[in-house]
PDB file of C-alpha atoms in Angstrom:
ATOM      1  CA  MET A  24     102.801   9.239 276.298  1.00 60.00           C
ATOM      2  CA  TYR A  25     105.703   9.712 278.465  1.00 57.00           C
ATOM      3  CA  ASP A  26     108.236   7.851 276.004  1.00 80.00           C
ATOM      4  CA  SER A  27     106.963  10.751 273.298  1.00 86.00           C
ATOM      5  CA  ILE A  28     108.080  13.444 275.607  1.00 90.00           C
ATOM      6  CA  PHE A  29     111.484  12.386 276.751  1.00 90.00           C
ATOM      7  CA  ALA A  30     112.203  11.514 272.241  1.00 92.00           C
ATOM      8  CA  LEU A  31     110.700  15.195 272.011  1.00 94.00           C
ATOM      9  CA  ALA A  32     113.651  15.817 275.066  1.00 94.00           C
ATOM     10  CA  ALA A  33     116.260  13.629 273.994  1.00 95.00           C
ATOM     11  CA  THR A  34     116.283  15.650 270.377  1.00 95.00           C
ATOM     12  CA  LEU A  35     115.695  19.341 271.493  1.00 95.00           C
ATOM     13  CA  PHE A  36     118.940  19.072 273.824  1.00 95.00           C
ATOM     14  CA  GLY A  37     120.906  17.057 270.510  1.00 96.00           C
ATOM     15  CA  VAL A  38     119.897  19.901 268.337  1.00 96.00           C
ATOM     16  CA  ILE A  39     121.339  22.389 271.352  1.00 95.00           C
ATOM     17  CA  ILE A  40     124.105  20.020 271.613  1.00 95.00           C
ATOM     18  CA  GLY A  41     124.701  20.544 267.857  1.00 94.00           C
ATOM     19  CA  SER A  42     124.632  24.215 268.089  1.00 92.00           C
ATOM     20  CA  PHE A  43     128.007  24.208 270.545  1.00 92.00           C
ATOM     21  CA  LEU A  44     129.683  21.608 268.062  1.00 93.00           C
ATOM     22  CA  ASN A  45     129.332  24.482 265.107  1.00 90.00           C
ATOM     23  CA  ALA A  46     131.010  27.141 267.323  1.00 87.00           C
ATOM     24  CA  LEU A  47     133.927  24.524 268.488  1.00 89.00           C
ATOM     25  CA  SER A  48     134.590  23.734 265.122  1.00 88.00           C
ATOM     26  CA  PHE A  49     134.916  27.097 264.318  1.00 85.00           C
ATOM     27  CA  ARG A  50     137.328  27.633 266.873  1.00 83.00           C
ATOM     28  CA  PHE A  51     139.055  24.536 268.583  1.00 84.00           C
ATOM     29  CA  ASN A  52     142.247  24.515 267.703  1.00 75.00           C
ATOM     30  CA  THR A  53     142.482  28.280 266.784  1.00 71.00           C
ATOM     31  CA  GLY A  54     143.369  29.988 270.199  1.00 68.00           C
ATOM     32  CA  LYS A  55     140.006  31.130 270.940  1.00 72.00           C
ATOM     33  CA  SER A  56     138.584  30.495 273.925  1.00 68.00           C
ATOM     34  CA  ILE A  57     135.736  27.417 273.593  1.00 68.00           C
ATOM     35  CA  VAL A  58     133.121  28.825 276.782  1.00 64.00           C
ATOM     36  CA  HIS A  59     134.018  32.665 276.486  1.00 67.00           C
ATOM     37  CA  GLY A  60     133.151  35.439 273.709  1.00 66.00           C
ATOM     38  CA  ARG A  61     129.873  36.212 271.981  1.00 74.00           C
ATOM     39  CA  SER A  62     129.093  34.996 268.767  1.00 78.00           C
ATOM     40  CA  ALA A  63     129.749  36.897 265.829  1.00 80.00           C
ATOM     41  CA  CYS A  64     129.255  37.235 262.111  1.00 78.00           C
ATOM     42  CA  MET A  65     132.140  35.911 260.696  1.00 76.00           C
ATOM     43  CA  ARG A  66     131.780  38.060 257.648  1.00 79.00           C
ATOM     44  CA  CYS A  67     130.740  41.825 259.611  1.00 82.00           C
ATOM     45  CA  GLY A  68     132.109  41.125 262.928  1.00 75.00           C
ATOM     46  CA  HIS A  69     128.610  42.013 264.592  1.00 77.00           C
ATOM     47  CA  THR A  70     127.974  41.291 267.870  1.00 83.00           C
ATOM     48  CA  LEU A  71     125.059  38.437 267.765  1.00 82.00           C
ATOM     49  CA  THR A  72     121.361  38.297 269.663  1.00 82.00           C
ATOM     50  CA  ALA A  73     119.785  35.429 271.107  1.00 83.00           C
ATOM     51  CA  LEU A  74     117.353  35.256 268.450  1.00 83.00           C
ATOM     52  CA  ASP A  75     119.834  34.700 266.297  1.00 83.00           C
ATOM     53  CA  LEU A  76     120.698  31.852 267.448  1.00 84.00           C
ATOM     54  CA  ILE A  77     118.309  29.937 267.579  1.00 87.00           C
ATOM     55  CA  PRO A  78     118.685  26.234 266.122  1.00 89.00           C
ATOM     56  CA  VAL A  79     117.648  25.662 262.917  1.00 90.00           C
ATOM     57  CA  PHE A  80     114.994  28.530 263.329  1.00 91.00           C
ATOM     58  CA  SER A  81     116.968  31.407 263.300  1.00 89.00           C
ATOM     59  CA  TYR A  82     118.585  29.945 259.788  1.00 89.00           C
ATOM     60  CA  ALA A  83     115.267  29.418 258.497  1.00 90.00           C
ATOM     61  CA  MET A  84     114.272  32.530 259.840  1.00 90.00           C
ATOM     62  CA  LEU A  85     116.775  34.656 257.901  1.00 86.00           C
ATOM     63  CA  ARG A  86     116.841  32.568 254.800  1.00 87.00           C
ATOM     64  CA  GLY A  87     120.692  31.744 255.707  1.00 87.00           C
ATOM     65  CA  ARG A  88     121.719  34.563 255.516  1.00 89.00           C
ATOM     66  CA  CYS A  89     123.345  37.559 258.134  1.00 87.00           C
ATOM     67  CA  ARG A  90     120.612  39.545 259.423  1.00 85.00           C
ATOM     68  CA  TYR A  91     122.969  42.609 259.639  1.00 87.00           C
ATOM     69  CA  CYS A  92     125.254  41.962 256.253  1.00 89.00           C
ATOM     70  CA  HIS A  93     123.259  39.494 254.611  1.00 85.00           C
ATOM     71  CA  THR A  94     126.238  37.157 253.704  1.00 88.00           C
ATOM     72  CA  HIS A  95     124.947  33.471 252.693  1.00 91.00           C
ATOM     73  CA  ILE A  96     125.339  31.929 256.236  1.00 87.00           C
ATOM     74  CA  SER A  97     126.625  28.146 256.033  1.00 88.00           C
ATOM     75  CA  SER A  98     124.794  25.512 255.559  1.00 91.00           C
ATOM     76  CA  GLN A  99     127.380  23.732 258.184  1.00 91.00           C
ATOM     77  CA  TYR A 100     124.347  25.235 260.821  1.00 91.00           C
ATOM     78  CA  PRO A 101     121.477  24.038 260.691  1.00 93.00           C
ATOM     79  CA  LEU A 102     122.519  20.089 259.079  1.00 95.00           C
ATOM     80  CA  VAL A 103     124.872  19.919 262.182  1.00 95.00           C
ATOM     81  CA  GLU A 104     122.413  20.677 264.348  1.00 95.00           C
ATOM     82  CA  VAL A 105     119.608  18.715 262.869  1.00 96.00           C
ATOM     83  CA  LEU A 106     122.189  15.760 262.917  1.00 96.00           C
ATOM     84  CA  GLY A 107     122.597  16.116 266.392  1.00 96.00           C
ATOM     85  CA  GLY A 108     119.052  15.939 267.226  1.00 96.00           C
ATOM     86  CA  ALA A 109     118.773  12.972 265.014  1.00 97.00           C
ATOM     87  CA  LEU A 110     121.590  11.112 266.705  1.00 96.00           C
ATOM     88  CA  SER A 111     119.960  12.098 270.223  1.00 97.00           C
ATOM     89  CA  LEU A 112     117.521  10.806 269.526  1.00 96.00           C
ATOM     90  CA  GLY A 113     118.707   7.404 267.963  1.00 96.00           C
ATOM     91  CA  VAL A 114     120.526   7.259 271.057  1.00 97.00           C
ATOM     92  CA  TYR A 115     117.672   7.702 273.297  1.00 96.00           C
ATOM     93  CA  LEU A 116     115.751   4.715 270.990  1.00 94.00           C
ATOM     94  CA  ASN A 117     118.940   2.464 271.281  1.00 93.00           C
ATOM     95  CA  THR A 118     120.045   2.736 275.170  1.00 91.00           C
ATOM     96  CA  TYR A 119     117.277   1.879 278.375  1.00 86.00           C
ATOM     97  CA  THR A 120     119.510   3.224 281.620  1.00 90.00           C
ATOM     98  CA  PRO A 121     120.095   7.223 281.955  1.00 90.00           C
ATOM     99  CA  LEU A 122     124.199   6.074 282.621  1.00 91.00           C
ATOM    100  CA  MET A 123     124.046   4.104 279.098  1.00 93.00           C
ATOM    101  CA  PHE A 124     122.238   7.157 277.206  1.00 95.00           C
ATOM    102  CA  ALA A 125     124.810   9.393 278.821  1.00 95.00           C
ATOM    103  CA  LEU A 126     127.933   7.768 277.615  1.00 95.00           C
ATOM    104  CA  TRP A 127     126.725   6.857 274.072  1.00 96.00           C
ATOM    105  CA  PHE A 128     124.787  10.373 273.207  1.00 96.00           C
ATOM    106  CA  PHE A 129     128.900  11.574 274.537  1.00 97.00           C
ATOM    107  CA  VAL A 130     130.148   9.173 271.932  1.00 97.00           C
ATOM    108  CA  TRP A 131     128.132   9.827 269.640  1.00 97.00           C
ATOM    109  CA  THR A 132     128.910  13.939 269.816  1.00 97.00           C
ATOM    110  CA  LEU A 133     132.432  13.219 270.121  1.00 97.00           C
ATOM    111  CA  ILE A 134     132.207  11.154 266.412  1.00 97.00           C
ATOM    112  CA  LEU A 135     129.961  14.498 265.154  1.00 97.00           C
ATOM    113  CA  PHE A 136     132.669  16.366 265.916  1.00 96.00           C
ATOM    114  CA  ILE A 137     135.277  14.437 264.446  1.00 96.00           C
ATOM    115  CA  CYS A 138     133.477  14.235 261.154  1.00 95.00           C
ATOM    116  CA  ILE A 139     132.969  17.935 260.995  1.00 95.00           C
ATOM    117  CA  TYR A 140     136.358  19.108 262.166  1.00 94.00           C
ATOM    118  CA  ASP A 141     138.427  15.849 259.335  1.00 93.00           C
ATOM    119  CA  LEU A 142     135.681  17.790 256.658  1.00 92.00           C
ATOM    120  CA  LYS A 143     137.034  21.196 257.526  1.00 90.00           C
ATOM    121  CA  HIS A 144     140.792  20.051 258.024  1.00 88.00           C
ATOM    122  CA  THR A 145     141.613  16.445 256.099  1.00 88.00           C
ATOM    123  CA  VAL A 146     143.188  15.853 260.020  1.00 90.00           C
ATOM    124  CA  ILE A 147     141.317  13.989 262.885  1.00 93.00           C
ATOM    125  CA  PRO A 148     142.809  15.868 266.367  1.00 92.00           C
ATOM    126  CA  MET A 149     144.540  13.107 268.660  1.00 93.00           C
ATOM    127  CA  SER A 150     142.850  14.831 271.655  1.00 93.00           C
ATOM    128  CA  CYS A 151     139.466  13.621 269.757  1.00 94.00           C
ATOM    129  CA  SER A 152     140.974  10.343 269.422  1.00 95.00           C
ATOM    130  CA  LEU A 153     142.155   9.702 272.307  1.00 95.00           C
ATOM    131  CA  LEU A 154     138.788  10.952 274.483  1.00 96.00           C
ATOM    132  CA  LEU A 155     137.069   8.672 271.933  1.00 97.00           C
ATOM    133  CA  MET A 156     139.004   6.004 273.338  1.00 97.00           C
ATOM    134  CA  VAL A 157     138.827   5.508 276.396  1.00 96.00           C
ATOM    135  CA  LEU A 158     134.700   6.510 275.988  1.00 96.00           C
ATOM    136  CA  SER A 159     135.131   3.385 273.988  1.00 96.00           C
ATOM    137  CA  LEU A 160     136.772   1.166 276.963  1.00 96.00           C
ATOM    138  CA  CYS A 161     133.781   2.761 278.868  1.00 95.00           C
ATOM    139  CA  VAL A 162     131.483   1.579 276.950  1.00 94.00           C
ATOM    140  CA  VAL A 163     133.102  -1.959 276.713  1.00 94.00           C
ATOM    141  CA  VAL A 164     133.433  -2.319 280.558  1.00 93.00           C
ATOM    142  CA  PHE A 165     130.091  -1.089 280.713  1.00 92.00           C
ATOM    143  CA  SER A 166     128.033  -3.943 278.500  1.00 88.00           C
ATOM    144  CA  GLY A 167     129.942  -7.003 279.871  1.00 84.00           C
ATOM    145  CA  PRO A 168     133.891  -6.645 278.898  1.00 86.00           C
ATOM    146  CA  THR A 169     135.267 -10.228 277.197  1.00 88.00           C
ATOM    147  CA  VAL A 170     138.679 -10.708 275.645  1.00 92.00           C
ATOM    148  CA  ILE A 171     136.638 -10.526 272.138  1.00 93.00           C
ATOM    149  CA  ALA A 172     135.661  -7.343 272.895  1.00 92.00           C
ATOM    150  CA  PHE A 173     138.851  -5.876 273.870  1.00 94.00           C
ATOM    151  CA  LEU A 174     140.519  -7.194 270.905  1.00 95.00           C
ATOM    152  CA  ALA A 175     137.966  -5.721 267.921  1.00 95.00           C
ATOM    153  CA  GLY A 176     139.443  -2.378 268.471  1.00 95.00           C
ATOM    154  CA  PRO A 177     142.950  -3.771 267.287  1.00 96.00           C
ATOM    155  CA  ALA A 178     141.880  -6.543 264.979  1.00 96.00           C
ATOM    156  CA  LEU A 179     139.791  -3.847 262.164  1.00 96.00           C
ATOM    157  CA  ALA A 180     142.374  -0.783 263.523  1.00 96.00           C
ATOM    158  CA  ALA A 181     144.988  -3.174 261.934  1.00 95.00           C
ATOM    159  CA  PRO A 182     144.766  -2.878 258.325  1.00 93.00           C
ATOM    160  CA  LEU A 183     143.781   1.376 258.443  1.00 94.00           C
ATOM    161  CA  LEU A 184     147.303   1.013 260.464  1.00 93.00           C
ATOM    162  CA  LEU A 185     149.206  -1.004 257.472  1.00 93.00           C
ATOM    163  CA  ILE A 186     148.355   1.368 255.122  1.00 91.00           C
ATOM    164  CA  SER A 187     149.553   4.212 257.038  1.00 90.00           C
ATOM    165  CA  LEU A 188     152.497   2.791 258.009  1.00 90.00           C
ATOM    166  CA  LEU A 189     153.186   1.607 254.548  1.00 89.00           C
ATOM    167  CA  SER A 190     152.023   4.919 253.009  1.00 84.00           C
ATOM    168  CA  GLU A 191     154.236   6.836 255.587  1.00 80.00           C
ATOM    169  CA  GLY A 192     150.981   8.460 256.137  1.00 75.00           C
ATOM    170  CA  THR A 193     150.548   9.547 252.183  1.00 79.00           C
ATOM    171  CA  TRP A 194     147.636   7.617 251.871  1.00 80.00           C
ATOM    172  CA  MET A 195     145.989   7.207 255.029  1.00 84.00           C
ATOM    173  CA  GLY A 196     145.946   9.224 258.013  1.00 84.00           C
ATOM    174  CA  TRP A 197     147.124   7.377 261.293  1.00 89.00           C
ATOM    175  CA  GLY A 198     143.946   9.351 262.486  1.00 91.00           C
ATOM    176  CA  ASP A 199     141.840   7.334 260.792  1.00 94.00           C
ATOM    177  CA  GLY A 200     143.155   3.941 262.260  1.00 94.00           C
ATOM    178  CA  LEU A 201     142.762   5.356 265.634  1.00 95.00           C
ATOM    179  CA  PHE A 202     139.051   6.117 264.704  1.00 96.00           C
ATOM    180  CA  GLU A 203     138.514   2.495 263.422  1.00 96.00           C
ATOM    181  CA  LEU A 204     140.025   1.001 267.055  1.00 96.00           C
ATOM    182  CA  SER A 205     137.610   3.368 268.636  1.00 97.00           C
ATOM    183  CA  LEU A 206     134.715   2.113 266.550  1.00 97.00           C
ATOM    184  CA  GLY A 207     135.651  -1.440 266.726  1.00 96.00           C
ATOM    185  CA  TRP A 208     135.717  -1.444 270.939  1.00 96.00           C
ATOM    186  CA  LEU A 209     131.567   0.148 270.396  1.00 96.00           C
ATOM    187  CA  LEU A 210     130.789  -1.705 267.888  1.00 96.00           C
ATOM    188  CA  GLY A 211     132.349  -5.597 268.121  1.00 94.00           C
ATOM    189  CA  ILE A 212     134.464  -7.643 266.261  1.00 94.00           C
ATOM    190  CA  VAL A 213     131.314  -8.589 263.566  1.00 92.00           C
ATOM    191  CA  SER A 214     129.714  -5.676 263.057  1.00 94.00           C
ATOM    192  CA  GLY A 215     132.666  -3.503 262.952  1.00 95.00           C
ATOM    193  CA  ILE A 216     133.687  -5.065 259.846  1.00 95.00           C
ATOM    194  CA  GLY A 217     130.457  -4.816 258.580  1.00 94.00           C
ATOM    195  CA  ALA A 218     130.605  -1.182 259.216  1.00 95.00           C
ATOM    196  CA  LEU A 219     133.953  -1.193 258.175  1.00 95.00           C
ATOM    197  CA  MET A 220     133.068  -2.923 254.472  1.00 94.00           C
ATOM    198  CA  LEU A 221     129.954  -0.039 254.743  1.00 94.00           C
ATOM    199  CA  ALA A 222     132.505   2.589 255.126  1.00 95.00           C
ATOM    200  CA  VAL A 223     135.210   1.913 251.915  1.00 94.00           C
ATOM    201  CA  TRP A 224     132.562   0.955 249.773  1.00 93.00           C
ATOM    202  CA  SER A 225     130.397   3.993 250.052  1.00 93.00           C
ATOM    203  CA  GLY A 226     134.168   6.500 250.217  1.00 91.00           C
ATOM    204  CA  ALA A 227     134.791   4.591 246.865  1.00 89.00           C
ATOM    205  CA  LEU A 228     131.334   4.992 245.393  1.00 92.00           C
ATOM    206  CA  ILE A 229     131.622   8.976 246.257  1.00 90.00           C
ATOM    207  CA  GLY A 230     135.026   9.250 245.343  1.00 83.00           C
ATOM    208  CA  LEU A 231     134.341   7.781 242.221  1.00 85.00           C
ATOM    209  CA  GLY A 232     131.738  10.237 241.476  1.00 84.00           C
ATOM    210  CA  LEU A 233     133.918  13.165 242.275  1.00 80.00           C
ATOM    211  CA  ILE A 234     135.814  12.364 240.023  1.00 79.00           C
ATOM    212  CA  VAL A 235     133.381  11.159 236.957  1.00 78.00           C
ATOM    213  CA  PHE A 236     131.685  14.614 237.887  1.00 75.00           C
ATOM    214  CA  ALA A 237     134.967  16.502 238.011  1.00 71.00           C
ATOM    215  CA  GLN A 238     135.827  15.100 234.157  1.00 73.00           C
ATOM    216  CA  TYR A 239     132.271  15.705 232.596  1.00 70.00           C
ATOM    217  CA  VAL A 240     129.911  18.144 234.558  1.00 66.00           C
ATOM    218  CA  LYS A 241     132.892  20.640 236.477  1.00 60.00           C
ATOM    219  CA  PRO A 242     132.476  24.388 235.136  1.00 57.00           C
ATOM    220  CA  LYS A 243     135.826  25.487 233.115  1.00 58.00           C
ATOM    221  CA  GLY A 244     138.552  26.641 234.718  1.00 55.00           C
ATOM    222  CA  SER A 245     137.635  24.810 237.820  1.00 58.00           C
ATOM    223  CA  ARG A 246     140.213  22.355 239.587  1.00 63.00           C
ATOM    224  CA  GLY A 247     137.727  19.979 240.563  1.00 63.00           C
ATOM    225  CA  PHE A 248     138.056  16.166 241.951  1.00 65.00           C
ATOM    226  CA  THR A 249     141.186  13.836 241.250  1.00 64.00           C
ATOM    227  CA  MET A 250     143.064  10.383 242.096  1.00 61.00           C
ATOM    228  CA  LYS A 251     145.239  12.593 244.057  1.00 65.00           C
ATOM    229  CA  SER A 252     142.996  14.609 245.849  1.00 69.00           C
ATOM    230  CA  GLU A 253     142.695  14.045 249.673  1.00 77.00           C
ATOM    231  CA  LEU A 254     139.362  12.363 250.875  1.00 84.00           C
ATOM    232  CA  PRO A 255     138.451  12.682 254.072  1.00 90.00           C
ATOM    233  CA  PHE A 256     137.752   8.870 255.616  1.00 92.00           C
ATOM    234  CA  ALA A 257     136.367   9.884 258.761  1.00 94.00           C
ATOM    235  CA  PRO A 258     132.719  10.764 258.018  1.00 95.00           C
ATOM    236  CA  PHE A 259     132.395   7.167 255.984  1.00 96.00           C
ATOM    237  CA  LEU A 260     134.116   5.209 259.481  1.00 96.00           C
ATOM    238  CA  ALA A 261     130.887   7.565 260.853  1.00 97.00           C
ATOM    239  CA  LEU A 262     128.636   6.214 258.267  1.00 96.00           C
ATOM    240  CA  GLY A 263     129.668   2.784 258.099  1.00 96.00           C
ATOM    241  CA  ALA A 264     129.060   3.263 262.261  1.00 97.00           C
ATOM    242  CA  ALA A 265     125.482   4.906 262.537  1.00 96.00           C
ATOM    243  CA  ALA A 266     124.321   2.702 259.438  1.00 95.00           C
ATOM    244  CA  VAL A 267     124.928  -0.576 262.284  1.00 95.00           C
ATOM    245  CA  TYR A 268     124.491   0.843 265.227  1.00 96.00           C
ATOM    246  CA  PHE A 269     121.244   2.776 264.751  1.00 96.00           C
ATOM    247  CA  LEU A 270     119.538   1.280 261.960  1.00 92.00           C
ATOM    248  CA  HIS A 271     120.924  -2.189 262.609  1.00 90.00           C
ATOM    249  CA  VAL A 272     122.060  -3.254 259.280  1.00 86.00           C
ATOM    250  CA  ASP A 273     123.607  -6.424 259.378  1.00 83.00           C
ATOM    251  CA  LEU A 274     125.694  -6.737 256.375  1.00 75.00           C
ATOM    252  CA  PHE A 275     126.453 -10.572 256.640  1.00 68.00           C
ATOM    253  CA  SER A 276     122.919 -10.909 256.719  1.00 69.00           C
ATOM    254  CA  THR A 277     122.137  -9.451 253.213  1.00 63.00           C
ATOM    255  CA  LEU A 278     124.844 -10.735 251.635  1.00 54.00           C
ATOM    256  CA  HIS A 279     123.615 -14.355 252.627  1.00 52.00           C
ATOM    257  CA  VAL A 280     120.372 -13.324 251.668  1.00 52.00           C
ATOM    258  CA  ILE A 281     121.492 -12.037 248.127  1.00 53.00           C
ATOM    259  CA  TRP A 282     123.685 -15.466 247.453  1.00 52.00           C
TER     260      TRP A 282
END
């Protein structure tokens, strides 16, 4: 019974944090205060009430439109809130002490924010990369530090950083390599390689799908996705890491069984 109550509490807590991440993603690096100022409709500017800001529920109740000007509300809001709840529940199910829950929850919350920001702006803020590196090193220390654990981050980040170096940041941004540095520390060398492979495969598959869609299905007059279009890679890195951490996907065992 208590496990169910704690799981529900963790989920609700994650949903609330997801709502905060939404606000943060629209205010970060804009000069607007993150902690001060009332939330308002981005179209009509009307100050939102508490009833308008209930995570997930308000979006569903208002059918995805502003109560005051009826402008469509971005589906990012409920999606991030639901993801926040799912991540919090997943962390609760995968950790055994309050300290590790707090640490891993902070890690995955930051990873989620990095993905949101990268999707919106195709860049990973350096401040977020540095904070995630610090948190990742804390995970290594609390999990029992070894030489291999510390080397996992640089080893997995090296290929991405090399691509950035050779292309002078045009093929891949420097932020992706720093992001992978943290993921290597978080997952370890074996799981980290599996997560990176999943990221590359999923990124290539989605990119190819977007190109095919743009070639044969796109509306007339639209530019569409091409080989030269920029596709944020951080969400795919996070997706691979999530598959390994939450779902315990063991890519090497799966490939061994197939072969």
